[in-house]
Coordinates of C-alpha atoms in Angstrom, one line a residue:
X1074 CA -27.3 -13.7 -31.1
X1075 CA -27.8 -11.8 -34.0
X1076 CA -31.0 -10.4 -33.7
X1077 CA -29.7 -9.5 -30.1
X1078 CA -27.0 -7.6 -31.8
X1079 CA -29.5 -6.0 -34.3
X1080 CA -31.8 -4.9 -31.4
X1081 CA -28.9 -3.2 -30.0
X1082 CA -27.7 -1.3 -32.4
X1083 CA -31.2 -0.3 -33.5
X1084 CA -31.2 1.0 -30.3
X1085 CA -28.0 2.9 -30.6
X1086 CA -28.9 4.3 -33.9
X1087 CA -32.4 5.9 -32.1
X1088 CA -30.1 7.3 -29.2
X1089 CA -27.6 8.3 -31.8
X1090 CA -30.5 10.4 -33.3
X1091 CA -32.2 11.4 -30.3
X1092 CA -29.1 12.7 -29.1
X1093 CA -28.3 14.6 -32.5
X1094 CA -32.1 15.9 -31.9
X1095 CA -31.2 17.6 -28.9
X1096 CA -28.3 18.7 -29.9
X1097 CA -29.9 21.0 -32.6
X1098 CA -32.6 22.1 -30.2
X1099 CA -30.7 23.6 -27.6
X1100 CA -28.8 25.3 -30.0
X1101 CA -31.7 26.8 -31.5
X1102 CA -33.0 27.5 -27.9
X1103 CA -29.9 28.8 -27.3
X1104 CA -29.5 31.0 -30.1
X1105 CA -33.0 32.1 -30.3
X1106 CA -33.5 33.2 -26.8
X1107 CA -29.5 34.9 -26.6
X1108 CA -30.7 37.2 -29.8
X1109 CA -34.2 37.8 -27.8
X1110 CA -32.6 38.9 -25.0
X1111 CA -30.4 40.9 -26.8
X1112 CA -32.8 42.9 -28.6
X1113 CA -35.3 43.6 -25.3
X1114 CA -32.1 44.7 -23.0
X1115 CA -31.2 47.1 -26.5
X1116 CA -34.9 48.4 -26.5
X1117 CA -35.3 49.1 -22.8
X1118 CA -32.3 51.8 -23.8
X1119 CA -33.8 52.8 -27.1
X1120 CA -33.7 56.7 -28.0
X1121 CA -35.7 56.9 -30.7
X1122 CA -39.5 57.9 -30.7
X1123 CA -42.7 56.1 -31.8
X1124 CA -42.9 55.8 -35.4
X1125 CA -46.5 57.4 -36.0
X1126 CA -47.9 54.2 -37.3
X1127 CA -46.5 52.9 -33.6
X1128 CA -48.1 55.6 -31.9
X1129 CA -51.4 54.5 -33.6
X1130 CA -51.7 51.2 -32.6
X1131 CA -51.0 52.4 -29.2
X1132 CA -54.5 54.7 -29.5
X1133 CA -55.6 51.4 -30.4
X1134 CA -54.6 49.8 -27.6
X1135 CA -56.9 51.9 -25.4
X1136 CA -60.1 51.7 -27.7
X1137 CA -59.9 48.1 -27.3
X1138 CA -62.1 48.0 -30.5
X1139 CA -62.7 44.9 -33.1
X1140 CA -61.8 47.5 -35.9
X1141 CA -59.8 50.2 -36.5
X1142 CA -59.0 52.9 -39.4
X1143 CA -56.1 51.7 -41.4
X1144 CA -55.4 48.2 -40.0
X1145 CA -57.5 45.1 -38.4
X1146 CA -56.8 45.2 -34.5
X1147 CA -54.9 42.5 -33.3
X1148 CA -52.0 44.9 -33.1
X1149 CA -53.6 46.8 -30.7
X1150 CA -54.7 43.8 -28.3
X1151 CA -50.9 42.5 -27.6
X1152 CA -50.4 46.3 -27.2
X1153 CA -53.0 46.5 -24.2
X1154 CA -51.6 43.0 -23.1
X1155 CA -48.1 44.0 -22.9
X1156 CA -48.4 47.4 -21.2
X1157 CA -51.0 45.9 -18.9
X1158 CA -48.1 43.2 -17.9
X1159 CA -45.5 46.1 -17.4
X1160 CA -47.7 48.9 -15.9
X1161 CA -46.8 51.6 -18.2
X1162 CA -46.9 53.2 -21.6
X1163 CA -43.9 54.0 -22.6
X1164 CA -41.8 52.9 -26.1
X1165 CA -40.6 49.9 -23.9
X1166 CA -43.9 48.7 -23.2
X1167 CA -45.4 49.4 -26.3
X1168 CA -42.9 47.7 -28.6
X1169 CA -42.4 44.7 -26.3
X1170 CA -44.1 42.5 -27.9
X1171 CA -42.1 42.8 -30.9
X1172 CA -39.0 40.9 -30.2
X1173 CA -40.8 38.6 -28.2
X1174 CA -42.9 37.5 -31.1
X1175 CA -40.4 37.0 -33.4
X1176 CA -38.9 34.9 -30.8
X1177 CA -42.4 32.8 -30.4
X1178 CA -42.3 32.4 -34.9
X1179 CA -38.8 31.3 -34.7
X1180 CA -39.6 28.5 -32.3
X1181 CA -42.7 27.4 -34.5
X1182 CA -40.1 27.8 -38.0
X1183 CA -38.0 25.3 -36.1
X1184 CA -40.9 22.8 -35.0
X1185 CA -42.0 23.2 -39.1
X1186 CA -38.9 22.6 -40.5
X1187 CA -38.9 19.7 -38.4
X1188 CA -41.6 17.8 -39.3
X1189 CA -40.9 18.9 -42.7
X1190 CA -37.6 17.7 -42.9
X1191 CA -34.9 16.6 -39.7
X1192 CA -33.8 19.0 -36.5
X1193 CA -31.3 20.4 -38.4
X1194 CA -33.0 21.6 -40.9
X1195 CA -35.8 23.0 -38.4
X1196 CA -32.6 24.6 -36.0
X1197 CA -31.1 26.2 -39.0
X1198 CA -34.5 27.1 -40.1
X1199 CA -35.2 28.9 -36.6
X1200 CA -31.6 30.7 -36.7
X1201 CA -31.8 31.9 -40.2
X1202 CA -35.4 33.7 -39.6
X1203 CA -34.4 34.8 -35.9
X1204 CA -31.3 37.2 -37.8
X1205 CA -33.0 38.0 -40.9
X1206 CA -32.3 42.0 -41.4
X1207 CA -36.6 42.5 -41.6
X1208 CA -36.7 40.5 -38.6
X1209 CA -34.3 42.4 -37.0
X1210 CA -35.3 45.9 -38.0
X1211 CA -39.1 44.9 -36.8
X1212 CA -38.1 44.1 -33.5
X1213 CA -37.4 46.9 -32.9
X1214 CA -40.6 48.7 -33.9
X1215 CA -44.3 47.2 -33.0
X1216 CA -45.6 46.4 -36.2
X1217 CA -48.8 44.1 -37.8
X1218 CA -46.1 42.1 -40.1
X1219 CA -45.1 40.3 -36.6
X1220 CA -48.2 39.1 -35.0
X1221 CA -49.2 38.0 -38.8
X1222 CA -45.7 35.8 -39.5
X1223 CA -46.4 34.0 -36.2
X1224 CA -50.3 33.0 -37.3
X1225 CA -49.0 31.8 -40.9
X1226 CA -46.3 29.3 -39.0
X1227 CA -48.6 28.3 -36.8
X1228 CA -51.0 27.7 -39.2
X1229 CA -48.5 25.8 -41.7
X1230 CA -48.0 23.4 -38.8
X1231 CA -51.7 22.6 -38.0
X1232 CA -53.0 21.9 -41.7
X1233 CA -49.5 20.1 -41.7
X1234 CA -50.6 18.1 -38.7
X1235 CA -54.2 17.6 -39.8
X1236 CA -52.5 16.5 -42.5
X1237 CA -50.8 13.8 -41.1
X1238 CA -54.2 12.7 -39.4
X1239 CA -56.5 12.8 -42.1
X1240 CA -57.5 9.1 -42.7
X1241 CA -58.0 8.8 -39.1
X1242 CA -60.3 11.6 -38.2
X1243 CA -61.7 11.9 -34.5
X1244 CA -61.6 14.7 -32.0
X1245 CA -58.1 15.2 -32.3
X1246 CA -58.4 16.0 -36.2
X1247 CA -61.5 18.3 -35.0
X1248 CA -59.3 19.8 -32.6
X1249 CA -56.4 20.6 -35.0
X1250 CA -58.7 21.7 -37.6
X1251 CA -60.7 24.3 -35.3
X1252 CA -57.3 25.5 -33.8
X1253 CA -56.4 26.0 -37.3
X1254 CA -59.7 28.3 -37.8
X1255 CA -58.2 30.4 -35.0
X1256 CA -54.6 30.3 -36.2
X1257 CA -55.8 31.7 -39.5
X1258 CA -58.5 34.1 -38.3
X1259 CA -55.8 35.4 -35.8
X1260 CA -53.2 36.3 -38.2
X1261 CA -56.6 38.3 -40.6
X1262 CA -57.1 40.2 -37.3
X1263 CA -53.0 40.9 -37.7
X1264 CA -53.0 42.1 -41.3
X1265 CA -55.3 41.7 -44.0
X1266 CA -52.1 40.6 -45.8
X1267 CA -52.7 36.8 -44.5
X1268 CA -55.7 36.5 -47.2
X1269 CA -53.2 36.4 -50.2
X1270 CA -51.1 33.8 -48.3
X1271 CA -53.8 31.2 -47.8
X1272 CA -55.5 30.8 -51.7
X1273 CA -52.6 29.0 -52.7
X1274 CA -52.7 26.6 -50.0
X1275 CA -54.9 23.9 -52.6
X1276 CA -52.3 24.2 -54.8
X1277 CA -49.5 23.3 -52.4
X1278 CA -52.1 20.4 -51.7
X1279 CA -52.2 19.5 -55.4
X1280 CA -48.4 19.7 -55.9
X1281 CA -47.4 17.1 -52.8
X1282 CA -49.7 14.6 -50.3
X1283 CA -48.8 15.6 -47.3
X1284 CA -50.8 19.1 -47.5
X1285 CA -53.9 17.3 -48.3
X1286 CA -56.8 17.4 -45.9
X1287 CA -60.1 16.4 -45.5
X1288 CA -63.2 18.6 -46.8
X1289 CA -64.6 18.2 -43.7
X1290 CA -61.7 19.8 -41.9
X1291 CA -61.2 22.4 -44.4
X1292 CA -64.5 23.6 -44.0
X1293 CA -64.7 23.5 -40.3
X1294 CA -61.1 25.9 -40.3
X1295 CA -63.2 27.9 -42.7
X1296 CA -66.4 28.4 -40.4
X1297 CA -64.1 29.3 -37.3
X1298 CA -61.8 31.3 -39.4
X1299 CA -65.0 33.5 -40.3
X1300 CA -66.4 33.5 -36.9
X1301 CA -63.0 35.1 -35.4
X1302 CA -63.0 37.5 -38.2
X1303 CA -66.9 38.6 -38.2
X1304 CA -67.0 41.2 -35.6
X1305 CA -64.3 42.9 -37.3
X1306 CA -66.4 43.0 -40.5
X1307 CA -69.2 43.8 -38.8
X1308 CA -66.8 47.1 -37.5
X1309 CA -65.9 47.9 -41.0
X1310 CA -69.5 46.9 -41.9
X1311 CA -70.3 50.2 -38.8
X1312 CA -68.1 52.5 -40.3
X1313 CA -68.7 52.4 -43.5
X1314 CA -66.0 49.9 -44.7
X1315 CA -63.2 52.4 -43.8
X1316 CA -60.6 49.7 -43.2
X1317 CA -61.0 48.2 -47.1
X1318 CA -61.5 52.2 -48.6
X1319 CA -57.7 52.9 -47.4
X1320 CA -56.9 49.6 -48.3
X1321 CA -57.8 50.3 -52.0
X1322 CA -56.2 53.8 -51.6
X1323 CA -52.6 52.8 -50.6
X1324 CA -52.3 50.1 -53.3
X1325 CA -53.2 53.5 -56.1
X1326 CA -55.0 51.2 -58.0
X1327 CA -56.7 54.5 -59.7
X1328 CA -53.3 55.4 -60.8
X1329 CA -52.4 52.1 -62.4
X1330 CA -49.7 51.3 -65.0
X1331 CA -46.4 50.0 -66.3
X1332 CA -43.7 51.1 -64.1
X1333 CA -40.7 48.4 -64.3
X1334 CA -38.6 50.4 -62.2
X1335 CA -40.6 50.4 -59.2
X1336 CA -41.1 46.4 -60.0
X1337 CA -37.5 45.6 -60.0
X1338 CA -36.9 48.2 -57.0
X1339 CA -39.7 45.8 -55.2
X1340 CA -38.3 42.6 -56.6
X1341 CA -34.1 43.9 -55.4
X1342 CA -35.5 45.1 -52.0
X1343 CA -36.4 41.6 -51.1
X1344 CA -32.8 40.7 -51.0
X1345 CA -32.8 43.5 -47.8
X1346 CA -35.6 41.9 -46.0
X1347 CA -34.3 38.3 -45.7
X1348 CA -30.6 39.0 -46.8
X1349 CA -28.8 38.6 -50.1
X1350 CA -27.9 34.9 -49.4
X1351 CA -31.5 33.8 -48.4
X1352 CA -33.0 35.1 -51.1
X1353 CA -30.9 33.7 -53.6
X1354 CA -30.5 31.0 -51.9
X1355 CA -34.5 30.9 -52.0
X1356 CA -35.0 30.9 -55.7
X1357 CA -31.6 28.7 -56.1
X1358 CA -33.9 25.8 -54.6
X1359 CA -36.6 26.0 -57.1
X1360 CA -34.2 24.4 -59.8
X1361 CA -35.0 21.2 -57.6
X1362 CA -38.4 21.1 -58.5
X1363 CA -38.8 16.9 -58.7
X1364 CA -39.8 17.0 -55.0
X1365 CA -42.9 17.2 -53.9
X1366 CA -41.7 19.4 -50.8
X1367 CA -40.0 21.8 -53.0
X1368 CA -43.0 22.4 -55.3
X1369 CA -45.7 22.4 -52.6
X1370 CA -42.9 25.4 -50.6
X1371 CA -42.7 27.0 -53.7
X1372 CA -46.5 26.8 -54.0
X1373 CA -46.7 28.8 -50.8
X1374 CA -44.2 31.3 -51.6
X1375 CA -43.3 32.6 -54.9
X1376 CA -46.9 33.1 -55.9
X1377 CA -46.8 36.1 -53.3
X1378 CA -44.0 37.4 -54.6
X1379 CA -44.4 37.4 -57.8
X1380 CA -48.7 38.8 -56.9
X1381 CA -47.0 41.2 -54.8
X1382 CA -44.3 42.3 -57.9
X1383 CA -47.2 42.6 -59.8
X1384 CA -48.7 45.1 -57.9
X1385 CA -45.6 47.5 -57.5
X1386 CA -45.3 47.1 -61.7
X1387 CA -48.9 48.2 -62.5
X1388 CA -48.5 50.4 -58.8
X1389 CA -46.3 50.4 -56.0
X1390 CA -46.2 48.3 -53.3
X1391 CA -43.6 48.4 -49.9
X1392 CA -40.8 45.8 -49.2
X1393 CA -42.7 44.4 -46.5
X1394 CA -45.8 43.1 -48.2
X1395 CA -44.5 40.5 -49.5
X1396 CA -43.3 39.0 -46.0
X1397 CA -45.7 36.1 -45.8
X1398 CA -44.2 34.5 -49.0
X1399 CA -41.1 33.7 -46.6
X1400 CA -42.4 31.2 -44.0
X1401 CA -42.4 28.9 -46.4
X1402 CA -39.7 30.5 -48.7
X1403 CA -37.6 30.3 -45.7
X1404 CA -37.9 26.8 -45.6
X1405 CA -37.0 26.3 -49.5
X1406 CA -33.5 28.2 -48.4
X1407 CA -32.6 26.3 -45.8
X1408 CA -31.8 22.8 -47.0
X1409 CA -29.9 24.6 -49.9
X1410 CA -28.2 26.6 -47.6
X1411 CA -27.0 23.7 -45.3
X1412 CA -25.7 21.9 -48.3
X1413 CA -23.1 24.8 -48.9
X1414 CA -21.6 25.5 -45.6
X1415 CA -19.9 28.6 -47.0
X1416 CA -22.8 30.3 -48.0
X1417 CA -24.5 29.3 -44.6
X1418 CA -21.8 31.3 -43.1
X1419 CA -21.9 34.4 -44.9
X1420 CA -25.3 34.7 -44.9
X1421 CA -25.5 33.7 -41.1
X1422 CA -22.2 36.4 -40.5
X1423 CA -23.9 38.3 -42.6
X1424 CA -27.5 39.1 -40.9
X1425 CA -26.1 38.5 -37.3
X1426 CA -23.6 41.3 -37.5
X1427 CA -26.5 43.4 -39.0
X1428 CA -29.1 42.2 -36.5
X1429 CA -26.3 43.3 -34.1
X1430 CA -25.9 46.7 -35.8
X1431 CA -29.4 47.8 -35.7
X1432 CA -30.5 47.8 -32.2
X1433 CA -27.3 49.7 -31.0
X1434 CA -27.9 52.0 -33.5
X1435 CA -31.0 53.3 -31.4
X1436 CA -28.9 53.6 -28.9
X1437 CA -25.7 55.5 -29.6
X1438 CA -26.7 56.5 -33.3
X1439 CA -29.3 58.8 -32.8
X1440 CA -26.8 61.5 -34.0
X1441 CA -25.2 59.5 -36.9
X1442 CA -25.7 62.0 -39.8
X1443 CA -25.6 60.6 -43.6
X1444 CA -23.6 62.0 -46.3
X1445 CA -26.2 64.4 -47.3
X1446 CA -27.1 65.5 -43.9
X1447 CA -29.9 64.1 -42.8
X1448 CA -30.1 61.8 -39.9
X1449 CA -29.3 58.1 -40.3
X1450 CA -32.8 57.6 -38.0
X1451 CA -34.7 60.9 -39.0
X1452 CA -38.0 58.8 -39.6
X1453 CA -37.7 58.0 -36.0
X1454 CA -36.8 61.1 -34.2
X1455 CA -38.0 64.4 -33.8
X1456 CA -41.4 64.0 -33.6
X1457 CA -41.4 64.1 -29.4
X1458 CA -39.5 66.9 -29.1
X1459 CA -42.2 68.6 -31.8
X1460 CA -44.9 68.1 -30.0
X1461 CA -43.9 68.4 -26.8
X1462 CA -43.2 72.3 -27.7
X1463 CA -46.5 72.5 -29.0
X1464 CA -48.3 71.0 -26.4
X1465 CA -46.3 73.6 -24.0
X1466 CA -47.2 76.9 -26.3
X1467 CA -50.7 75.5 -25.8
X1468 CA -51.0 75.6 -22.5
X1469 CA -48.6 78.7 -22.6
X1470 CA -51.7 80.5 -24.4
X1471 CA -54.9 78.8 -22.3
X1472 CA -55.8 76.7 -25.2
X1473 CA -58.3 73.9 -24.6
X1474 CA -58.0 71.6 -27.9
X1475 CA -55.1 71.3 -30.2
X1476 CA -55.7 70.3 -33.9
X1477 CA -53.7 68.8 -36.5
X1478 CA -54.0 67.0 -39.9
X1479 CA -51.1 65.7 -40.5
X1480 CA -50.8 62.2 -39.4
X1481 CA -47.5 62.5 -37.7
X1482 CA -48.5 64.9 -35.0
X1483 CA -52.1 63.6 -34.6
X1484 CA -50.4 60.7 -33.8
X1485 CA -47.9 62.1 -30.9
X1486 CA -50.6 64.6 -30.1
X1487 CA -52.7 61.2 -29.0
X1488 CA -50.1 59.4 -27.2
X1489 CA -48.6 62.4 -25.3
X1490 CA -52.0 63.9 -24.1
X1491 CA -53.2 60.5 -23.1
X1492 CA -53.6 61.4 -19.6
X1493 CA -54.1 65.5 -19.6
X1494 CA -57.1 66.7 -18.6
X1495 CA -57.1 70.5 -19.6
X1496 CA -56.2 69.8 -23.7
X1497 CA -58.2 67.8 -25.9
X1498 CA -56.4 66.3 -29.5
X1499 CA -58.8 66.2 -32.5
X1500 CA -58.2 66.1 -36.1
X1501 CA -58.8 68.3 -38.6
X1502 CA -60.3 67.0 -41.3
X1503 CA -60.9 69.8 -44.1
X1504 CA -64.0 68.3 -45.7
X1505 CA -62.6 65.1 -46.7
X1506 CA -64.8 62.3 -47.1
X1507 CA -64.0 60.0 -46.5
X1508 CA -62.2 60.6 -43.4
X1509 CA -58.5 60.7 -44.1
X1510 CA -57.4 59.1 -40.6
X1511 CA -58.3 57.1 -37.8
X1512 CA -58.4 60.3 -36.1
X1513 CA -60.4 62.2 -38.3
X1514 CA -62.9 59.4 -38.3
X1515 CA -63.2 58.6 -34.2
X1516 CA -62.1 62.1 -33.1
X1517 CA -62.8 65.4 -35.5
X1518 CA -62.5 68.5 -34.7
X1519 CA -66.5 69.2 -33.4
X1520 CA -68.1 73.2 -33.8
X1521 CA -68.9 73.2 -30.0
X1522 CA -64.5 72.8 -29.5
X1523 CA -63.5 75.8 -32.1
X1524 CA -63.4 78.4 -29.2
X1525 CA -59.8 78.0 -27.5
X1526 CA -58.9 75.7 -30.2
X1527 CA -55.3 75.9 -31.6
X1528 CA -54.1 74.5 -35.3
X1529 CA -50.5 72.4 -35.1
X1530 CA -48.9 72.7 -38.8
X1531 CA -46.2 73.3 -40.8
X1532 CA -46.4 76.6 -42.4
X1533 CA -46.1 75.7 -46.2
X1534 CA -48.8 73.1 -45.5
X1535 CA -51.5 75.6 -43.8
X1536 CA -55.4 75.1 -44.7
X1537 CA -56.4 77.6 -48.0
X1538 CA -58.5 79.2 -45.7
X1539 CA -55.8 80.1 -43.0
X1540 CA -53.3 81.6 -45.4
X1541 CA -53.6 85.0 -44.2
X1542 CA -53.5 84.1 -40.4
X1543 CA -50.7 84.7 -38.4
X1544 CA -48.9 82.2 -36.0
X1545 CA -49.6 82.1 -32.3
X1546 CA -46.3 80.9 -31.7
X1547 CA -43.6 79.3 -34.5
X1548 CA -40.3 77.9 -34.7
X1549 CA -38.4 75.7 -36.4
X1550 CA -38.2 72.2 -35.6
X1551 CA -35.1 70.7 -34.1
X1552 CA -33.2 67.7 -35.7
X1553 CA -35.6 64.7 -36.9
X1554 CA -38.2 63.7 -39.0
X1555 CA -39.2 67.1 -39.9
X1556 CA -36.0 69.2 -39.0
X1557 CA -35.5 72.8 -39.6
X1558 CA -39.6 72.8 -41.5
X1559 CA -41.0 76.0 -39.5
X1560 CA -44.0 74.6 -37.6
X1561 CA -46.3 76.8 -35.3
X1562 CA -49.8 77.3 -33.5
X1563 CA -52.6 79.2 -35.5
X1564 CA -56.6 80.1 -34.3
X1565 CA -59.1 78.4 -36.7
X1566 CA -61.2 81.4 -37.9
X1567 CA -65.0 80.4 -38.7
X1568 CA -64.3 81.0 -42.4
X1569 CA -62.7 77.5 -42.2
X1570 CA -65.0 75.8 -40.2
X1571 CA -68.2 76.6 -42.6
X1572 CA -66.1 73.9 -45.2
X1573 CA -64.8 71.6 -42.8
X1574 CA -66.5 68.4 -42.3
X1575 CA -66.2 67.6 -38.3
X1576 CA -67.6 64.2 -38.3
X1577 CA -71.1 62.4 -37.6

């Protein structure tokens, strides 16, 4: 009789948990998919203009390429996908994908923090990351940080899983571990950014058991990894290795030294990316460093920052390269979290009423103005309205190509001539070598286009050689990125084409 009464309430402690399971799933689903939707309704009203990096991975999307300039070109793949789903090109369709991602990473955090610890821990985990203020702010804007957080998850969960597996062996563990070559060769086509992630995966390994794969498997990730990633390499291998060049150049290695400011500047703005509360709450869960868990998280997360501080102290380095350090960081500040429901709450209060702010601020904030004057979104507006006056001087005076060098407008230039027929956008590349741009690389400025060919630049910034020219047409541009900076239209007199460099 008593082992019938044990059996039953075995039973009713795995129904007790099952149900408790479900409980924290649909309230991840729930919450998860509520802030998705959310965001995508907010962006199909969105006012603001592509970002220029934005615009670029659209120009991407159309080449289609396995390399580009600046970046590797995953970005512009789920670019191509998502405007080929929607039927346009417009910022709707480009950034998409954004929101949608983050969604997709926030479903894998839960699944890790799951198998990592309970279904709370993996529904907190999934909530936390879905209204982190980085989060937030990058769905809202198409960027190469998103695709590349979804590949490190995913990733995290198949060497978890192969793992799990590895005294067995057999074509599931060769499944898992060739899946894993694609997570990890995916998210090196996202951003180059995923290589730091991933050395300090044998030390997580070293630190707790349940990282610990076979050789075997390790290799075979390896070999698939490298397949994914070799017709990129081959591209930068084509042109020159232009993609590692600007790499080296934005890090200003060849200006290196001891700047602590710009170290703690990079070490505070961390606490904006994730939120004062997660980050804390991040390094607060180090002190716990007797678990294996703990040390093998922290393993795959402060390593980066700290590589990453490193780099703005001898350099500079931006907020956001450090982001792969919290898919697992996330997961150090969750249980630590949980165990203090009042900081859960202020740091969930917190980062939803900001990932509430955001997205309605591209919507009716577009005129917000900041103590000093400038626009609360300048970065992000402006540049349309720019170019669509140049663009309509062109015509106005029958030319046939319109040049730029600044970034900013070759960028706009691209994405609003996409479809014209009677101007052509080239770059203009003033000798440089190498190339300073995507553009100037793929689409210079060539001798046989010089005849009706008009110059789009700011007047403080003109070439040496045009100094003396006068406009075609100026005027000052409206409120924005660039606002009241006197911009016009200028002919490109031979003088400046002897020195120009206009490509292979």
């Amino acid at each position: 009789m008593s082992g019938v009464a044990g059996q039953f309430h075995g039973a009713e402690r795995i129904g007790g948990l099952e149900t408790e399971r479900s409980r924290w799933l649909a309230i991840a689903v729930f919450s998860v998919l509520g802030v998705t939707l959310f965001r995508i309704i907010c962006l199909a009203f969105d006012r603001t203009d592509l970002f220029v990096d934005e615009a670029q991975y659209w120009l991407w999307s159309r080449e289609m390429a396995f390399g580009a300039y600046s970046k590797p070109p995953l970005i512009g793949w789920v670019i191509r996908l998502t405007t080929w789903l929607m039927g346009g090109e417009g910022t709707f369709d480009v950034r998409l994908a954004a929101p949608i991602l983050h969604a997709m990473t926030a479903a894998a955090m839960f699944y890790l923090g799951r198998m990592i610890y309970d279904a709370r821990i993996g529904a907190l985990a999934a909530i936390i990351y879905i209204t982190l203020p980085g989060v937030s702010l990058s769905s809202l804007l198409i960027s190469t940080d998103t695709p590349m957080l979804l590949f490190i998850v995913v990733s995290l969960i198949l060497w978890r899983k192969l793992s799990a597996i590895r005294t067995e062996g057999g074509p599931l563990a060769l499944m898992l571990a060739i899946g894993l070559g694609f997570a990890v060769g995916l998210g090196f086509l996202s951003k180059y950014a995923m290589a730091f992630l991933f050395p300090f995966v044998p030390l997580a390994a070293y630190l707790d058991r349940d990282w610990r794969v076979r050789w075997s498997h390790a290799l075979l990730a390896g070999a698939v990894a490298t397949l994914v990633v070799a017709p990129n390499l081959w591209w930068n291998y084509a042109h020159d290795f232009a993609t590692a060049r600007h790499t080296v150049s934005i890090a200003h290695w060849n200006a290196a030294g001891l700047n602590i400011g710009s170290a703690l500047g990079f070490f505070g703005a961390q606490a904006g990316v994730v939120g004062p509360f997660v980050f804390i709450a991040m390094l607060m869960a180090l002190r716990d460093m007797r678990t294996p868990t703990v040390r093998s998280l922290c393993a795959l997360s402060i390593p980066l920052l700290l590589l990453m501080t490193a780099q703005a102290l001898i350099s500079r380095a931006f907020a956001n390269w450090a982001v792969g350090a919290y898919a697992a960081g996330l997961l150090l500040a969750t249980p630590w979290l949980a165990a203090r429901p009042h900081w859960l709450r202020a740091s969930l209060i917190l980062n939803t009423v900001v990932a509430i702010i955001l997205p309605l601020l591209t919507i009716f904030g577009t005129e917000l103005r900041l103590p000093n004057g400038d626009l609360a979104l300048k970065r992000y507006l402006g540049r349309s309205a720019l170019v669509s006056t140049a663009i309509a001087d062109a015509r106005r005076l029958d030319a046939h190509v319109l040049v730029a060098s600044d970034r900013s407008f070759l960028a706009e230039m691209f994405y609003q001539l996409r479809d014209d027929h009677h101007i052509v956008p080239r770059a203009w590349n003033e000798g440089a070598e190498p190339p300073s741009s995507h553009y100037a690389l793929l689409y210079p400025l060539q001798p046989g286009e010089t005849a009706n060919a008009l110059l789009l630049s700011r007047a403080d910034s003109l070439p040496a050689c045009m100094k003396d020219e006068p406009p075609q047409a100026e005027w000052a541009a409206t409120a924005g990125f660039m606002e009241r900076a006197t911009v016009g239209l200028w002919k490109i007199p031979a003088s400046c084409l002897e020195g120009a460099n206009h490509g292979p």
